[in-house]
PDB file of C-alpha atoms in Angstrom:
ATOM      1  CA  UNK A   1      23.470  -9.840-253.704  1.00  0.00           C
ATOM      2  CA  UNK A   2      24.791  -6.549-255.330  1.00  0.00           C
ATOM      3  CA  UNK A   3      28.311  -7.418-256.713  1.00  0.00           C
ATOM      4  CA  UNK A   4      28.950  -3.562-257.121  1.00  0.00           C
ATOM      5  CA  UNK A   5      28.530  -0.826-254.388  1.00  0.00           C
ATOM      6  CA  UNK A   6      29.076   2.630-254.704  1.00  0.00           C
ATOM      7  CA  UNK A   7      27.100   3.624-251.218  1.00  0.00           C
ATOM      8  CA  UNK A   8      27.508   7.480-252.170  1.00  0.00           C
ATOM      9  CA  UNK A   9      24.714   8.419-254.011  1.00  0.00           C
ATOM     10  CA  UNK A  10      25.625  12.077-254.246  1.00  0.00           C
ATOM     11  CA  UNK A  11      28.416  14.516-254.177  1.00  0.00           C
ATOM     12  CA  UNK A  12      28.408  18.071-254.227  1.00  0.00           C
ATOM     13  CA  UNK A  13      31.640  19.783-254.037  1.00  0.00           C
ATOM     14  CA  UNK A  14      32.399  23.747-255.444  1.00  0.00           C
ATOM     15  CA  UNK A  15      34.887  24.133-258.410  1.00  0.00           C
ATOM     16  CA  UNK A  16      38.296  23.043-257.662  1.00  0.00           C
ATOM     17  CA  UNK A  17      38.238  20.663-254.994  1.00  0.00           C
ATOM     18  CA  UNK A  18      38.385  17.060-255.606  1.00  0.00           C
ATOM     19  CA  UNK A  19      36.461  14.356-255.012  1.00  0.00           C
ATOM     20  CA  UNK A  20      36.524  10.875-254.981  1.00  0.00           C
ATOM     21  CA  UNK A  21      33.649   7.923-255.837  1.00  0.00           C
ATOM     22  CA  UNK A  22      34.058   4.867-253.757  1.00  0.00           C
ATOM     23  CA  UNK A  23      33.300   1.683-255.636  1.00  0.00           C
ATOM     24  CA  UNK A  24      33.393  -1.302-253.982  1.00  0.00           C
ATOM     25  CA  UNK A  25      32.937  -4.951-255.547  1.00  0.00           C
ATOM     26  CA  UNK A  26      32.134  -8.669-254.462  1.00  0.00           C
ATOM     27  CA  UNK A  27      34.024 -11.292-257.038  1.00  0.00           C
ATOM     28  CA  UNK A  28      35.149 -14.935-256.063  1.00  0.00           C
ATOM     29  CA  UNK A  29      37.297 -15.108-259.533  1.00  0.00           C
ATOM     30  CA  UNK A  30      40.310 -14.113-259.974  1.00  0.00           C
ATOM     31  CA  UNK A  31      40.245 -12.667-263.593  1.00  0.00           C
ATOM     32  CA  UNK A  32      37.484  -9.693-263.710  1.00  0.00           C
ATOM     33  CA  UNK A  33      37.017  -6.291-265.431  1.00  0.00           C
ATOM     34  CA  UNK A  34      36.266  -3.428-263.754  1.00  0.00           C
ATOM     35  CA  UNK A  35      34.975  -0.078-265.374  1.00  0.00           C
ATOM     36  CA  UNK A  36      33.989   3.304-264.903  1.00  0.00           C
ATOM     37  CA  UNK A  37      31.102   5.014-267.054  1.00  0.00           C
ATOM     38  CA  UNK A  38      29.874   8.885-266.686  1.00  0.00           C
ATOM     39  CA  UNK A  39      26.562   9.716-267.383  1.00  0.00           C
ATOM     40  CA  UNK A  40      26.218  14.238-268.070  1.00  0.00           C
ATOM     41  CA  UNK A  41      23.349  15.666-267.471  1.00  0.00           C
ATOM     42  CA  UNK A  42      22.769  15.010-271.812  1.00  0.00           C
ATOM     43  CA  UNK A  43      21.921  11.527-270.980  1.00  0.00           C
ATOM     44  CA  UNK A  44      24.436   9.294-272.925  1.00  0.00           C
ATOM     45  CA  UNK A  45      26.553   7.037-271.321  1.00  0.00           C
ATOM     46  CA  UNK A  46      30.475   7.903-271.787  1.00  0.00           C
ATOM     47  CA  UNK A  47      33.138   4.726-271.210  1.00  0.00           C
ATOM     48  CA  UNK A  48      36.105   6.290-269.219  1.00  0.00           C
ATOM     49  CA  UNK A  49      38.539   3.329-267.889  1.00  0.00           C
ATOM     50  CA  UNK A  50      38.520  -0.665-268.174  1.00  0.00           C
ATOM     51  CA  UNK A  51      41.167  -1.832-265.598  1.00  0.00           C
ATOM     52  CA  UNK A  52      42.109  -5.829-265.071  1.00  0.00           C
ATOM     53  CA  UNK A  53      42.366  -7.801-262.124  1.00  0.00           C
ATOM     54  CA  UNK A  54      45.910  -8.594-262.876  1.00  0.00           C
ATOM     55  CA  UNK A  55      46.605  -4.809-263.247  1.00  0.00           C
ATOM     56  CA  UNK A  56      46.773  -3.324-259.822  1.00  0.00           C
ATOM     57  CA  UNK A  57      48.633   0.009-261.068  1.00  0.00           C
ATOM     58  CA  UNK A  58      46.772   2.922-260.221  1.00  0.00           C
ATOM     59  CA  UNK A  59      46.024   5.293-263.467  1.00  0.00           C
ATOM     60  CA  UNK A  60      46.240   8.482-264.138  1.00  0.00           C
ATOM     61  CA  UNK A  61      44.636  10.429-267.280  1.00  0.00           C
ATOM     62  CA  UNK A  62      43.998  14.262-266.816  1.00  0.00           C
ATOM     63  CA  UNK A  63      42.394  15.005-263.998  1.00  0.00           C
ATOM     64  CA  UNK A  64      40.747  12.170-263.548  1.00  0.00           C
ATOM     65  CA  UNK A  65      42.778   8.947-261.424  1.00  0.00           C
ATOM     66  CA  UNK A  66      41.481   5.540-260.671  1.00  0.00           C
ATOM     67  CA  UNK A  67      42.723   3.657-256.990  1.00  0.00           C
ATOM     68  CA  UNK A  68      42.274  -0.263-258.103  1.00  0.00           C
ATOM     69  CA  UNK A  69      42.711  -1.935-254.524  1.00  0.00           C
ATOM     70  CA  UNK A  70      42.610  -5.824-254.903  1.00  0.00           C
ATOM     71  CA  UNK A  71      43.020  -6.329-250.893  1.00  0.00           C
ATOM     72  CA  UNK A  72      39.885  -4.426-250.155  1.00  0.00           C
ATOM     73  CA  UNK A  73      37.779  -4.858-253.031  1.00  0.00           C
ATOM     74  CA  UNK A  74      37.942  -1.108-254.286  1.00  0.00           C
ATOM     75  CA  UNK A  75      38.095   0.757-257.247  1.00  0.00           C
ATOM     76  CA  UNK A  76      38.163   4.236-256.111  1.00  0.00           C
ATOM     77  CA  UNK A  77      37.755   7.276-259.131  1.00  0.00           C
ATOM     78  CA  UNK A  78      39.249  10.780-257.865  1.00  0.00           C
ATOM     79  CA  UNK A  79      38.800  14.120-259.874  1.00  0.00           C
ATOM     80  CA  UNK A  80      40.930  16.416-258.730  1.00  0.00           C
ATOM     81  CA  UNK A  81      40.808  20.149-259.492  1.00  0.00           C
ATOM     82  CA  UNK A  82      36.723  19.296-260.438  1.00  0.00           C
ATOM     83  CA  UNK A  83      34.937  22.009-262.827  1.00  0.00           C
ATOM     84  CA  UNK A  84      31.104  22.086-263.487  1.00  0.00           C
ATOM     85  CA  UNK A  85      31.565  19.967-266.779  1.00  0.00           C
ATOM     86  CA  UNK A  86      32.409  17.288-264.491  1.00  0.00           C
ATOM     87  CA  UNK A  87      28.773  17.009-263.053  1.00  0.00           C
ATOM     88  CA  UNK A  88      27.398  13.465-264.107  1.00  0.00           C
ATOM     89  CA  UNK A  89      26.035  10.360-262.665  1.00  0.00           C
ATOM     90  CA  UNK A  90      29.558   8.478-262.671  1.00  0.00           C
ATOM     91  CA  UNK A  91      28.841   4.196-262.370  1.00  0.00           C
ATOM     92  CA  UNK A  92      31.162   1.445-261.718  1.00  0.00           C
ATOM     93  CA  UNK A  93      30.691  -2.091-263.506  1.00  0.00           C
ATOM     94  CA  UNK A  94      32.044  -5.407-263.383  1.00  0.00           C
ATOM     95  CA  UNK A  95      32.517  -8.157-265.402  1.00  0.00           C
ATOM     96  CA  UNK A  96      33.305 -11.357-264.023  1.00  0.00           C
ATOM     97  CA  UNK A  97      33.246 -15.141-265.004  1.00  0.00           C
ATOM     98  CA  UNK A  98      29.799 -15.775-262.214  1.00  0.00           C
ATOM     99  CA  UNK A  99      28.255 -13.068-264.206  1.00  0.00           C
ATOM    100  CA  UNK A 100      28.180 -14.468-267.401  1.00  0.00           C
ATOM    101  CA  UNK A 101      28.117 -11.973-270.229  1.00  0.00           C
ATOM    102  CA  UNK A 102      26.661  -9.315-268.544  1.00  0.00           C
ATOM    103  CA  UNK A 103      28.387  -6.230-266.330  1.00  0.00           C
ATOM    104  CA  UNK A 104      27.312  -5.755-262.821  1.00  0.00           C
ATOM    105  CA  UNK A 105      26.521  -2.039-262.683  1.00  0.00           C
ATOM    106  CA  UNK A 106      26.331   0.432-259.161  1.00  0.00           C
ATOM    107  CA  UNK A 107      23.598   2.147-258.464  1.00  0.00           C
ATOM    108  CA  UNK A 108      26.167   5.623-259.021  1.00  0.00           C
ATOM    109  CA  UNK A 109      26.716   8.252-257.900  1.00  0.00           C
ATOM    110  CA  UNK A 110      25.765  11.875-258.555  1.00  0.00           C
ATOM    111  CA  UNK A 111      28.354  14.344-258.872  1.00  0.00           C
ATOM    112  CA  UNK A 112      27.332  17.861-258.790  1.00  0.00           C
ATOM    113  CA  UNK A 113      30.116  20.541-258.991  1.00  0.00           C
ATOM    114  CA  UNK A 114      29.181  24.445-258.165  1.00  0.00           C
ATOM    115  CA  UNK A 115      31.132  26.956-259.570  1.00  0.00           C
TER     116      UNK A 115
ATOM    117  CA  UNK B   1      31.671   5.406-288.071  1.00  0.00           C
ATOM    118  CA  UNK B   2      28.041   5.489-286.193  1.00  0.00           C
ATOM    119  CA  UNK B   3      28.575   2.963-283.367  1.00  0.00           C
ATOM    120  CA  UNK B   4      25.571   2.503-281.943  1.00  0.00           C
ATOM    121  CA  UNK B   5      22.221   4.216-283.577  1.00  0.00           C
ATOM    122  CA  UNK B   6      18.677   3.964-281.618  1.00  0.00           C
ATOM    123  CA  UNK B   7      14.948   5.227-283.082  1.00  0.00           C
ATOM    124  CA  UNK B   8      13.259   7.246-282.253  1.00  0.00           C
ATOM    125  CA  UNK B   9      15.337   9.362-279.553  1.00  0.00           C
ATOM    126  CA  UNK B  10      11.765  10.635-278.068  1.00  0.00           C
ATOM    127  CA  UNK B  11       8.290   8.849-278.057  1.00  0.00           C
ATOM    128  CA  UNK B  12       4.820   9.296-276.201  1.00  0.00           C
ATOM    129  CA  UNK B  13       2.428   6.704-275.854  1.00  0.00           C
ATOM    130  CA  UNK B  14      -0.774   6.114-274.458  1.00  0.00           C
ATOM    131  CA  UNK B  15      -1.322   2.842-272.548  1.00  0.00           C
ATOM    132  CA  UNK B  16      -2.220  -0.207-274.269  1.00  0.00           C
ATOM    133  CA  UNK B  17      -0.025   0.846-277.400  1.00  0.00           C
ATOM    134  CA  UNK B  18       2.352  -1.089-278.847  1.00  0.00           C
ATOM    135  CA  UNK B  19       5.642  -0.126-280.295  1.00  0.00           C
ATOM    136  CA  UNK B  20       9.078  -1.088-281.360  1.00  0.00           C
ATOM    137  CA  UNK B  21      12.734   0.726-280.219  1.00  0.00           C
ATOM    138  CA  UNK B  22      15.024   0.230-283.064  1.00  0.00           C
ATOM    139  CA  UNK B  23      18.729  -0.426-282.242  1.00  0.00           C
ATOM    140  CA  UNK B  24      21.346  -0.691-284.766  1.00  0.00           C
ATOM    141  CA  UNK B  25      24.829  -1.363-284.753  1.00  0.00           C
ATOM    142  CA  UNK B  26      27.920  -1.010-287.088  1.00  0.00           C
ATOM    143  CA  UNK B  27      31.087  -2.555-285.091  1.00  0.00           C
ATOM    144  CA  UNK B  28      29.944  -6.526-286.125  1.00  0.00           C
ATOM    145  CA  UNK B  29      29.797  -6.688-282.142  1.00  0.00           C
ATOM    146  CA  UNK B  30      28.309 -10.406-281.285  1.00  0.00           C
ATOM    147  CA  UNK B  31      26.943  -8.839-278.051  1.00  0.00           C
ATOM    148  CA  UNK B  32      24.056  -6.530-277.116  1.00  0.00           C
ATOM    149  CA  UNK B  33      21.795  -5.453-274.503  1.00  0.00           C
ATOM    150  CA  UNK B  34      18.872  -3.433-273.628  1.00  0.00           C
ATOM    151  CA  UNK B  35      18.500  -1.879-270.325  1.00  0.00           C
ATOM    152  CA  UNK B  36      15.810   0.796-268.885  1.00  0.00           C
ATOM    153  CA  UNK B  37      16.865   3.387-266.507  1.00  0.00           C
ATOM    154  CA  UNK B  38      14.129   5.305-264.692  1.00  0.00           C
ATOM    155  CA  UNK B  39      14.709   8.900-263.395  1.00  0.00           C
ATOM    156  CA  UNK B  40      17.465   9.366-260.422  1.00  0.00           C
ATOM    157  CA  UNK B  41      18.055   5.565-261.146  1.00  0.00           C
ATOM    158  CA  UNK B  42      20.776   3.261-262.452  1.00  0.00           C
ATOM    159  CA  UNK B  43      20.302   0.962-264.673  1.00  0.00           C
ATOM    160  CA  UNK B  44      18.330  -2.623-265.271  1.00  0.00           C
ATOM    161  CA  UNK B  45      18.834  -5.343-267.778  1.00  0.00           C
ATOM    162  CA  UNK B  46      15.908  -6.117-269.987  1.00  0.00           C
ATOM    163  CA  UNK B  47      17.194  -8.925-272.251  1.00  0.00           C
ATOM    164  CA  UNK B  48      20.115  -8.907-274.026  1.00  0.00           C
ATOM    165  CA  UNK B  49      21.869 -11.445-276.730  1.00  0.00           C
ATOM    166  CA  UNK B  50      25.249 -13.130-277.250  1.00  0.00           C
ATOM    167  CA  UNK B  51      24.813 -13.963-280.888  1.00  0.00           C
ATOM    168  CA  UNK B  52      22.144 -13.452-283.531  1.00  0.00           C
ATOM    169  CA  UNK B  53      19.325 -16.104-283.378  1.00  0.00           C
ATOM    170  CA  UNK B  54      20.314 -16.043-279.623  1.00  0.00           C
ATOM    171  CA  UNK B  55      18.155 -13.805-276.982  1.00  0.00           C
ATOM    172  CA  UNK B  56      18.146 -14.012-272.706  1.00  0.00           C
ATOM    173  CA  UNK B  57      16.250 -12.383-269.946  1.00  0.00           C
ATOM    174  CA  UNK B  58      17.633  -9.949-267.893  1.00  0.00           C
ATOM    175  CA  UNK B  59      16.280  -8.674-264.702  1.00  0.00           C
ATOM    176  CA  UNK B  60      13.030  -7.202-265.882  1.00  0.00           C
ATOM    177  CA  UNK B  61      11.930  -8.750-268.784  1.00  0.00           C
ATOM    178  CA  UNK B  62       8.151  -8.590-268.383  1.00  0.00           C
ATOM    179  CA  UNK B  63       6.288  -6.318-271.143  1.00  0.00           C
ATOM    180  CA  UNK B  64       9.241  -6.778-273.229  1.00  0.00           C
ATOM    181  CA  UNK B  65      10.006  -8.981-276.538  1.00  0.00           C
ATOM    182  CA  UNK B  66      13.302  -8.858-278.007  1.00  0.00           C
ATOM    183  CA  UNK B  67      14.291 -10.748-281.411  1.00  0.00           C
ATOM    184  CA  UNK B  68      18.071 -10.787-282.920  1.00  0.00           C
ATOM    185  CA  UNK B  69      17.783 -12.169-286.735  1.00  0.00           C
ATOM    186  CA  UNK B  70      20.913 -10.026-287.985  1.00  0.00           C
ATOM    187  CA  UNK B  71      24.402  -9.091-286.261  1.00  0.00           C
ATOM    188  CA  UNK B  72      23.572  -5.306-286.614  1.00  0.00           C
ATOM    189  CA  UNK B  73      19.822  -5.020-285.328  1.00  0.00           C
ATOM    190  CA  UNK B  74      18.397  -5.840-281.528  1.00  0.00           C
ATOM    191  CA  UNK B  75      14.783  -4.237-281.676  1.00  0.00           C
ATOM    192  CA  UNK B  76      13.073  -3.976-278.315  1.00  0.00           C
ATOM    193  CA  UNK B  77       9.036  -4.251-278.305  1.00  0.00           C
ATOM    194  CA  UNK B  78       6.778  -3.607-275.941  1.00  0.00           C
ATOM    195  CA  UNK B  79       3.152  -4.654-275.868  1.00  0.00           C
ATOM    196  CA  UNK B  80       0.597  -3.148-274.267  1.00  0.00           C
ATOM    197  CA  UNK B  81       2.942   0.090-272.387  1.00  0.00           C
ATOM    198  CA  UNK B  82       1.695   0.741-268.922  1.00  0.00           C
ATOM    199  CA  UNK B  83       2.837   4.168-267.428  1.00  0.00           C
ATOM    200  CA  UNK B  84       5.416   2.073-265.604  1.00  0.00           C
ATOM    201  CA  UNK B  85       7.480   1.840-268.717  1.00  0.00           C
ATOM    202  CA  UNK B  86       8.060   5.297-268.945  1.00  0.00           C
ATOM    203  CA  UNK B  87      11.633   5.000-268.940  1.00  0.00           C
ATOM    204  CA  UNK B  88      15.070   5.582-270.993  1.00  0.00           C
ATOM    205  CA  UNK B  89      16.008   2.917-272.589  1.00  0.00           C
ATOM    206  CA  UNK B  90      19.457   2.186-273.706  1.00  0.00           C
ATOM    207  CA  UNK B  91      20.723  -0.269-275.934  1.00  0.00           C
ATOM    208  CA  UNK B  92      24.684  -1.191-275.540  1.00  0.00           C
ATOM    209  CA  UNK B  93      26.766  -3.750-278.287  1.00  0.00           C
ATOM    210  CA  UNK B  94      30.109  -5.008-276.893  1.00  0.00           C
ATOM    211  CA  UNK B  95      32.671  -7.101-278.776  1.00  0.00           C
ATOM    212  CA  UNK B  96      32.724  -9.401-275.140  1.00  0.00           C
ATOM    213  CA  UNK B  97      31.684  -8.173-271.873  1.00  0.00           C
ATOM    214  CA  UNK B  98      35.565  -7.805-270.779  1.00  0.00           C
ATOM    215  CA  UNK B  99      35.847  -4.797-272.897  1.00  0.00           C
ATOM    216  CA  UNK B 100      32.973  -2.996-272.007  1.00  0.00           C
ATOM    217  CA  UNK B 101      29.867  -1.552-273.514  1.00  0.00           C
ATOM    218  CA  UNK B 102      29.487   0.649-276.478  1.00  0.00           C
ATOM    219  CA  UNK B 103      26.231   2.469-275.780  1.00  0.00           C
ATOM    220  CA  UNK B 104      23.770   4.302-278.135  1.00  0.00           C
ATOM    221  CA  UNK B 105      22.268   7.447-276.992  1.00  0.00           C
ATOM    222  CA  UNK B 106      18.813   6.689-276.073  1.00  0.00           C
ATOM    223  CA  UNK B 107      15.423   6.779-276.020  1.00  0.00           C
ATOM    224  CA  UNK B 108      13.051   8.341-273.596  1.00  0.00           C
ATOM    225  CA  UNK B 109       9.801   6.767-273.473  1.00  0.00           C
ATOM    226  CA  UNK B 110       6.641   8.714-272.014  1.00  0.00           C
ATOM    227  CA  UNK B 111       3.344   6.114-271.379  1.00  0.00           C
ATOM    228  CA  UNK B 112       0.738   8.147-270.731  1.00  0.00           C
TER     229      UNK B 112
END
């Protein structure tokens, strides 16, 4: 069963607007990790949050914002104000007790941003 | 402070070759993994290892050998490359899963 969905599998949006990734996740504990990772068009992968499940405060750094949602499962990524750098594969992981010592990645989702 | 180093970043091979992708790391992380990630795709678990001396399957560990003698080094081998290799590999340390993965850059893998 996929313990991480992120059902958009790609954005396009033109400079300046936002856009928000959707990730939803499937946990029966009550301590997990979540994370976000971007992936550029350069190929490396680029750690941008770790959030708690005891955290529920949303986060803010630049113009990126993360939406951790314990009652639905969700932890939404917004970019608001998007420029062309921000084009990437963007994935969401877990890490959770049933999982052992491995993260549960998405599939991601494609961000392309058009000047 | 180099993090996480994989050779080479680029290889060819012609089926029924053999070779090994090198993956180094300086952080004394206990935990690393290999995963493959073909084009427009996310990414799958080949083996990965908790400890040296200690190695597990992921999800698609056929074709692949893995060995963890020393802290720093998690080669990946493959015997025998098919086309359906043809991949990027990535290889990832972490100092426990909570806090993420620390992942090297690379390496793209043509089977021809």
């Amino acid at each position: 069963a996929q313990k991480v969905t992120q059902a958009q599998t790609e954005i396009s949006v033109v400079e300046k607007e936002d856009v928000t990734l959707d990730c939803v996740y499937e946990t029966r504990d009550t301590t997990y990790y979540l994370f976000w990772y971007k992936q550029p068009p350069s190929g490396e992968l680029v750690f941008l949050i770790r959030r708690n499940s005891f955290d529920e405060q949303n986060e803010i750094s630049g113009r990126y914002s993360w939406n951790f949602q314990k009652s639905t499962s969700s932890f939404n990524f917004t970019i608001t104000a998007s420029q062309v750098v921000d084009s990437a594969v963007y994935f969401c992981a877990l890490s959770d007790p049933a999982n052992g010592d491995k993260l549960s990645f998405g599939a991601g989702t494609t961000v392309t941003v058009r000047a | 402070n180099a993090g996480v180093t994989q050779t080479p970043k680029f290889r060819i091979l012609k089926i029924g070759q053999s070779m090994t992708l090198q993956c180094t790391q300086d952080m004394n992380h206990n935990y690393m993994y290999w995963y493959r990630q073909d084009p427009g795709m996310g990414l799958k678990l080949i083996y990965y290892s908790v400890g040296a001396g200690i190695t597990d399957k992921g999800e698609v560990p056929n074709g692949y050998n893995v060995s963890r003698s020393t802290t720093e080094d998690f080669p990946l081998r493959l015997e025998l490359a098919a086309p359906s290799q043809t991949s990027v590999y990535f290889c990832a340390s972490s100092t426990g899963v909570h806090y993420g993965y620390t992942f090297g850059s690379g390496t793209r893998l043509t089977v021809v």
